[in-house]
Amino acid sequence: MDLTIWARDLAGSLLAEPLPRRWAHSQGVAARAQLLAGILGDDAELLWAAAMLHDIGYTPSLATTGFHPLDGARYLRDCSAADERLVRLVANHSYALLEAEERGLREELEGEFPILDHAGLVDALVYCDMTTTPDGTPTTVDARLAEIVTRYDCDSVVGRFIRRADEDLRAAVHRVEARLILAER
């Protein structure tokens, strides 16, 4: 089966009913991924699938640790026989390692799902996630990070994580934007 059809169907089956806003976000992130096809070549389909599936760990039936990158990646690895690169992208999307550290899960995440050794692909998923609103519409990285900060108390796990990751998230988005500009020339 085509990877994109499989990813869309799986994400929809897990997110559409219990978490419609998260489903809208995932669809928006995947739409952003489509815009990067020209700079990703053979990895464009993999990015699209990771973008569609990156938040499946929020699904209540999958949320065993409460840390969605880890829960989603475990589901993909254990229940869907997904490609290892796809699983590792989902596990480590948007600097998840820093949040895992805040949650005391860094060793687990690193041990089970090492970060993919493809910085351009990792940055591309950050770009897609950090330039899409919770409702699935395009936005800027500045607006997205500001929105996250307003949703979480600054002393919460996510609040601490987003402050730690801010510079890295912005840098990843800017690297992708620079690649897009170069590709247009």
PDB file of C-alpha atoms in Angstrom:
ATOM      1  CA  MET A   1       0.000   0.000   0.000  1.00  0.00           C
ATOM      2  CA  ASP A   2       1.103   3.563  -0.696  1.00  0.00           C
ATOM      3  CA  LEU A   3       2.775   5.099   2.384  1.00  0.00           C
ATOM      4  CA  THR A   4       0.779   8.332   2.228  1.00  0.00           C
ATOM      5  CA  ILE A   5      -2.576   6.565   1.989  1.00  0.00           C
ATOM      6  CA  TRP A   6      -1.624   4.244   4.839  1.00  0.00           C
ATOM      7  CA  ALA A   7      -0.450   7.149   7.039  1.00  0.00           C
ATOM      8  CA  ARG A   8      -3.556   9.263   6.339  1.00  0.00           C
ATOM      9  CA  ASP A   9      -5.897   6.356   7.032  1.00  0.00           C
ATOM     10  CA  LEU A  10      -4.089   5.377  10.237  1.00  0.00           C
ATOM     11  CA  ALA A  11      -3.888   8.926  11.582  1.00  0.00           C
ATOM     12  CA  GLY A  12      -7.535   9.546  10.719  1.00  0.00           C
ATOM     13  CA  SER A  13      -8.652   6.347  12.428  1.00  0.00           C
ATOM     14  CA  LEU A  14      -6.772   7.327  15.600  1.00  0.00           C
ATOM     15  CA  LEU A  15      -7.384  11.080  15.757  1.00  0.00           C
ATOM     16  CA  ALA A  16     -10.497  12.141  13.831  1.00  0.00           C
ATOM     17  CA  GLU A  17     -13.132  11.074  16.332  1.00  0.00           C
ATOM     18  CA  PRO A  18     -11.501  11.446  19.757  1.00  0.00           C
ATOM     19  CA  LEU A  19      -9.371  14.503  18.907  1.00  0.00           C
ATOM     20  CA  PRO A  20     -10.757  16.422  15.906  1.00  0.00           C
ATOM     21  CA  ARG A  21      -8.619  19.503  16.526  1.00  0.00           C
ATOM     22  CA  ARG A  22      -5.464  17.389  16.728  1.00  0.00           C
ATOM     23  CA  TRP A  23      -6.584  15.678  13.499  1.00  0.00           C
ATOM     24  CA  ALA A  24      -6.957  19.100  11.831  1.00  0.00           C
ATOM     25  CA  HIS A  25      -3.467  20.033  13.036  1.00  0.00           C
ATOM     26  CA  SER A  26      -1.991  16.799  11.673  1.00  0.00           C
ATOM     27  CA  GLN A  27      -3.615  17.360   8.301  1.00  0.00           C
ATOM     28  CA  GLY A  28      -2.247  20.902   8.244  1.00  0.00           C
ATOM     29  CA  VAL A  29       1.245  19.697   9.149  1.00  0.00           C
ATOM     30  CA  ALA A  30       1.059  17.168   6.294  1.00  0.00           C
ATOM     31  CA  ALA A  31      -0.069  19.921   3.919  1.00  0.00           C
ATOM     32  CA  ARG A  32       3.025  21.918   4.916  1.00  0.00           C
ATOM     33  CA  ALA A  33       5.124  18.814   4.222  1.00  0.00           C
ATOM     34  CA  GLN A  34       3.835  18.723   0.661  1.00  0.00           C
ATOM     35  CA  LEU A  35       5.308  22.181   0.117  1.00  0.00           C
ATOM     36  CA  LEU A  36       8.769  20.795   0.917  1.00  0.00           C
ATOM     37  CA  ALA A  37       8.747  18.004  -1.672  1.00  0.00           C
ATOM     38  CA  GLY A  38      11.026  19.977  -3.979  1.00  0.00           C
ATOM     39  CA  ILE A  39      13.824  20.186  -1.407  1.00  0.00           C
ATOM     40  CA  LEU A  40      13.463  16.656  -0.027  1.00  0.00           C
ATOM     41  CA  GLY A  41      13.530  14.514  -3.146  1.00  0.00           C
ATOM     42  CA  ASP A  42      13.137  10.829  -2.289  1.00  0.00           C
ATOM     43  CA  ASP A  43      12.357  11.635   1.362  1.00  0.00           C
ATOM     44  CA  ALA A  44       9.259  13.725   0.583  1.00  0.00           C
ATOM     45  CA  GLU A  45       6.840  10.832   1.083  1.00  0.00           C
ATOM     46  CA  LEU A  46       8.502   9.846   4.360  1.00  0.00           C
ATOM     47  CA  LEU A  47       8.213  13.422   5.654  1.00  0.00           C
ATOM     48  CA  TRP A  48       4.553  13.570   4.655  1.00  0.00           C
ATOM     49  CA  ALA A  49       3.808  10.330   6.514  1.00  0.00           C
ATOM     50  CA  ALA A  50       5.688  11.519   9.618  1.00  0.00           C
ATOM     51  CA  ALA A  51       3.837  14.840   9.486  1.00  0.00           C
ATOM     52  CA  MET A  52       0.488  13.052   9.307  1.00  0.00           C
ATOM     53  CA  LEU A  53       1.371  10.670  12.148  1.00  0.00           C
ATOM     54  CA  HIS A  54       3.482  12.857  14.433  1.00  0.00           C
ATOM     55  CA  ASP A  55       0.726  13.433  17.037  1.00  0.00           C
ATOM     56  CA  ILE A  56      -1.025  10.039  17.127  1.00  0.00           C
ATOM     57  CA  GLY A  57       0.405   9.476  20.604  1.00  0.00           C
ATOM     58  CA  TYR A  58      -2.202  11.923  21.941  1.00  0.00           C
ATOM     59  CA  THR A  59      -4.916   9.373  21.162  1.00  0.00           C
ATOM     60  CA  PRO A  60      -6.350   8.330  24.542  1.00  0.00           C
ATOM     61  CA  SER A  61      -6.080   4.607  23.798  1.00  0.00           C
ATOM     62  CA  LEU A  62      -2.351   4.972  23.001  1.00  0.00           C
ATOM     63  CA  ALA A  63      -1.370   7.371  25.782  1.00  0.00           C
ATOM     64  CA  THR A  64       0.434   5.047  28.168  1.00  0.00           C
ATOM     65  CA  THR A  65       3.273   7.338  29.318  1.00  0.00           C
ATOM     66  CA  GLY A  66       1.459  10.606  28.627  1.00  0.00           C
ATOM     67  CA  PHE A  67       4.343  11.696  26.387  1.00  0.00           C
ATOM     68  CA  HIS A  68       2.885  11.655  22.890  1.00  0.00           C
ATOM     69  CA  PRO A  69       6.089  11.270  20.824  1.00  0.00           C
ATOM     70  CA  LEU A  70       7.055   8.140  22.756  1.00  0.00           C
ATOM     71  CA  ASP A  71       3.541   6.696  22.871  1.00  0.00           C
ATOM     72  CA  GLY A  72       2.998   7.298  19.153  1.00  0.00           C
ATOM     73  CA  ALA A  73       6.365   5.829  18.170  1.00  0.00           C
ATOM     74  CA  ARG A  74       5.804   2.731  20.287  1.00  0.00           C
ATOM     75  CA  TYR A  75       2.447   2.179  18.646  1.00  0.00           C
ATOM     76  CA  LEU A  76       3.942   2.556  15.176  1.00  0.00           C
ATOM     77  CA  ARG A  77       6.781   0.169  16.005  1.00  0.00           C
ATOM     78  CA  ASP A  78       4.764  -2.444  17.883  1.00  0.00           C
ATOM     79  CA  CYS A  79       1.373  -2.401  16.171  1.00  0.00           C
ATOM     80  CA  SER A  80       1.890  -1.244  12.623  1.00  0.00           C
ATOM     81  CA  ALA A  81       5.316  -2.499  11.570  1.00  0.00           C
ATOM     82  CA  ALA A  82       6.129   1.003  10.307  1.00  0.00           C
ATOM     83  CA  ASP A  83       9.465   1.831   8.724  1.00  0.00           C
ATOM     84  CA  GLU A  84      12.118   2.522  11.368  1.00  0.00           C
ATOM     85  CA  ARG A  85      12.936   5.965   9.968  1.00  0.00           C
ATOM     86  CA  LEU A  86       9.274   6.966  10.175  1.00  0.00           C
ATOM     87  CA  VAL A  87       9.047   5.735  13.764  1.00  0.00           C
ATOM     88  CA  ARG A  88      12.189   7.624  14.755  1.00  0.00           C
ATOM     89  CA  LEU A  89      10.920  10.842  13.160  1.00  0.00           C
ATOM     90  CA  VAL A  90       7.643  10.589  15.091  1.00  0.00           C
ATOM     91  CA  ALA A  91       9.498   9.792  18.326  1.00  0.00           C
ATOM     92  CA  ASN A  92      11.817  12.757  18.038  1.00  0.00           C
ATOM     93  CA  HIS A  93       9.688  15.393  16.334  1.00  0.00           C
ATOM     94  CA  SER A  94      10.132  19.019  17.320  1.00  0.00           C
ATOM     95  CA  TYR A  95      12.979  18.453  19.774  1.00  0.00           C
ATOM     96  CA  ALA A  96      11.053  15.882  21.783  1.00  0.00           C
ATOM     97  CA  LEU A  97      14.280  14.830  23.489  1.00  0.00           C
ATOM     98  CA  LEU A  98      14.252  18.065  25.497  1.00  0.00           C
ATOM     99  CA  GLU A  99      10.685  17.471  26.638  1.00  0.00           C
ATOM    100  CA  ALA A 100      11.525  13.837  27.396  1.00  0.00           C
ATOM    101  CA  GLU A 101      14.249  15.100  29.686  1.00  0.00           C
ATOM    102  CA  GLU A 102      11.743  17.334  31.499  1.00  0.00           C
ATOM    103  CA  ARG A 103       9.539  14.265  31.969  1.00  0.00           C
ATOM    104  CA  GLY A 104      12.321  11.941  33.121  1.00  0.00           C
ATOM    105  CA  LEU A 105      11.983   9.895  29.911  1.00  0.00           C
ATOM    106  CA  ARG A 106      15.103  10.933  28.012  1.00  0.00           C
ATOM    107  CA  GLU A 107      16.945   7.638  28.460  1.00  0.00           C
ATOM    108  CA  GLU A 108      13.877   5.684  27.345  1.00  0.00           C
ATOM    109  CA  LEU A 109      13.358   7.816  24.254  1.00  0.00           C
ATOM    110  CA  GLU A 110      17.037   7.811  23.283  1.00  0.00           C
ATOM    111  CA  GLY A 111      17.406   4.109  23.951  1.00  0.00           C
ATOM    112  CA  GLU A 112      14.390   3.009  21.952  1.00  0.00           C
ATOM    113  CA  PHE A 113      14.370   5.637  19.234  1.00  0.00           C
ATOM    114  CA  PRO A 114      17.692   7.322  18.464  1.00  0.00           C
ATOM    115  CA  ILE A 115      17.405  10.584  16.562  1.00  0.00           C
ATOM    116  CA  LEU A 116      17.463  10.041  12.832  1.00  0.00           C
ATOM    117  CA  ASP A 117      20.824  10.873  11.283  1.00  0.00           C
ATOM    118  CA  HIS A 118      19.329  13.128   8.615  1.00  0.00           C
ATOM    119  CA  ALA A 119      19.296  16.706   9.877  1.00  0.00           C
ATOM    120  CA  GLY A 120      17.455  18.062   6.824  1.00  0.00           C
ATOM    121  CA  LEU A 121      14.551  15.664   7.335  1.00  0.00           C
ATOM    122  CA  VAL A 122      14.429  16.279  11.088  1.00  0.00           C
ATOM    123  CA  ASP A 123      14.408  20.051  10.483  1.00  0.00           C
ATOM    124  CA  ALA A 124      11.694  19.662   7.850  1.00  0.00           C
ATOM    125  CA  LEU A 125       9.336  17.997  10.337  1.00  0.00           C
ATOM    126  CA  VAL A 126      10.043  20.746  12.884  1.00  0.00           C
ATOM    127  CA  TYR A 127       9.256  23.319  10.195  1.00  0.00           C
ATOM    128  CA  CYS A 128       5.943  21.663   9.331  1.00  0.00           C
ATOM    129  CA  ASP A 129       4.862  21.338  12.969  1.00  0.00           C
ATOM    130  CA  MET A 130       6.050  24.771  14.081  1.00  0.00           C
ATOM    131  CA  THR A 131       4.411  26.603  11.175  1.00  0.00           C
ATOM    132  CA  THR A 132       0.952  25.057  11.611  1.00  0.00           C
ATOM    133  CA  THR A 133      -1.660  26.163  14.151  1.00  0.00           C
ATOM    134  CA  PRO A 134      -3.552  23.725  16.376  1.00  0.00           C
ATOM    135  CA  ASP A 135      -6.457  24.135  13.922  1.00  0.00           C
ATOM    136  CA  GLY A 136      -4.316  23.188  10.932  1.00  0.00           C
ATOM    137  CA  THR A 137      -3.761  26.541   9.277  1.00  0.00           C
ATOM    138  CA  PRO A 138      -0.353  27.912   8.262  1.00  0.00           C
ATOM    139  CA  THR A 139       1.346  30.331  10.644  1.00  0.00           C
ATOM    140  CA  THR A 140       4.777  31.704  11.468  1.00  0.00           C
ATOM    141  CA  VAL A 141       7.152  30.100  13.930  1.00  0.00           C
ATOM    142  CA  ASP A 142       6.900  33.227  16.087  1.00  0.00           C
ATOM    143  CA  ALA A 143       3.113  33.024  16.272  1.00  0.00           C
ATOM    144  CA  ARG A 144       3.165  29.260  16.862  1.00  0.00           C
ATOM    145  CA  LEU A 145       5.610  29.470  19.745  1.00  0.00           C
ATOM    146  CA  ALA A 146       3.679  32.374  21.263  1.00  0.00           C
ATOM    147  CA  GLU A 147       0.475  30.317  21.018  1.00  0.00           C
ATOM    148  CA  ILE A 148       2.091  27.349  22.785  1.00  0.00           C
ATOM    149  CA  VAL A 149       3.385  29.597  25.570  1.00  0.00           C
ATOM    150  CA  THR A 150      -0.114  30.988  26.165  1.00  0.00           C
ATOM    151  CA  ARG A 151      -1.607  27.486  26.394  1.00  0.00           C
ATOM    152  CA  TYR A 152       0.746  26.166  29.076  1.00  0.00           C
ATOM    153  CA  ASP A 153       1.759  27.480  32.471  1.00  0.00           C
ATOM    154  CA  CYS A 154       5.420  28.506  32.420  1.00  0.00           C
ATOM    155  CA  ASP A 155       6.197  26.056  35.237  1.00  0.00           C
ATOM    156  CA  SER A 156       4.489  23.111  33.508  1.00  0.00           C
ATOM    157  CA  VAL A 157       6.504  20.424  31.727  1.00  0.00           C
ATOM    158  CA  VAL A 158       5.549  21.814  28.312  1.00  0.00           C
ATOM    159  CA  GLY A 159       6.134  25.389  29.454  1.00  0.00           C
ATOM    160  CA  ARG A 160       9.665  24.551  30.616  1.00  0.00           C
ATOM    161  CA  PHE A 161      10.326  22.496  27.484  1.00  0.00           C
ATOM    162  CA  ILE A 162       9.176  25.168  25.047  1.00  0.00           C
ATOM    163  CA  ARG A 163      11.383  27.778  26.694  1.00  0.00           C
ATOM    164  CA  ARG A 164      14.375  25.407  26.451  1.00  0.00           C
ATOM    165  CA  ALA A 165      13.617  24.431  22.852  1.00  0.00           C
ATOM    166  CA  ASP A 166      12.677  27.882  21.555  1.00  0.00           C
ATOM    167  CA  GLU A 167      16.038  28.729  19.976  1.00  0.00           C
ATOM    168  CA  ASP A 168      16.475  25.254  18.442  1.00  0.00           C
ATOM    169  CA  LEU A 169      12.938  25.225  17.027  1.00  0.00           C
ATOM    170  CA  ARG A 170      13.387  28.660  15.461  1.00  0.00           C
ATOM    171  CA  ALA A 171      16.779  27.691  14.022  1.00  0.00           C
ATOM    172  CA  ALA A 172      15.346  24.539  12.408  1.00  0.00           C
ATOM    173  CA  VAL A 173      12.499  26.510  10.827  1.00  0.00           C
ATOM    174  CA  HIS A 174      14.928  29.144   9.537  1.00  0.00           C
ATOM    175  CA  ARG A 175      17.216  26.483   8.034  1.00  0.00           C
ATOM    176  CA  VAL A 176      14.272  25.040   6.092  1.00  0.00           C
ATOM    177  CA  GLU A 177      13.139  28.494   4.992  1.00  0.00           C
ATOM    178  CA  ALA A 178      16.665  29.163   3.702  1.00  0.00           C
ATOM    179  CA  ARG A 179      16.611  25.890   1.747  1.00  0.00           C
ATOM    180  CA  LEU A 180      13.270  26.852   0.216  1.00  0.00           C
ATOM    181  CA  ILE A 181      14.639  30.242  -0.853  1.00  0.00           C
ATOM    182  CA  LEU A 182      17.686  28.606  -2.446  1.00  0.00           C
ATOM    183  CA  ALA A 183      15.485  26.109  -4.266  1.00  0.00           C
ATOM    184  CA  GLU A 184      13.441  28.958  -5.785  1.00  0.00           C
ATOM    185  CA  ARG A 185      16.537  30.482  -7.396  1.00  0.00           C
TER     186      ARG A 185
END
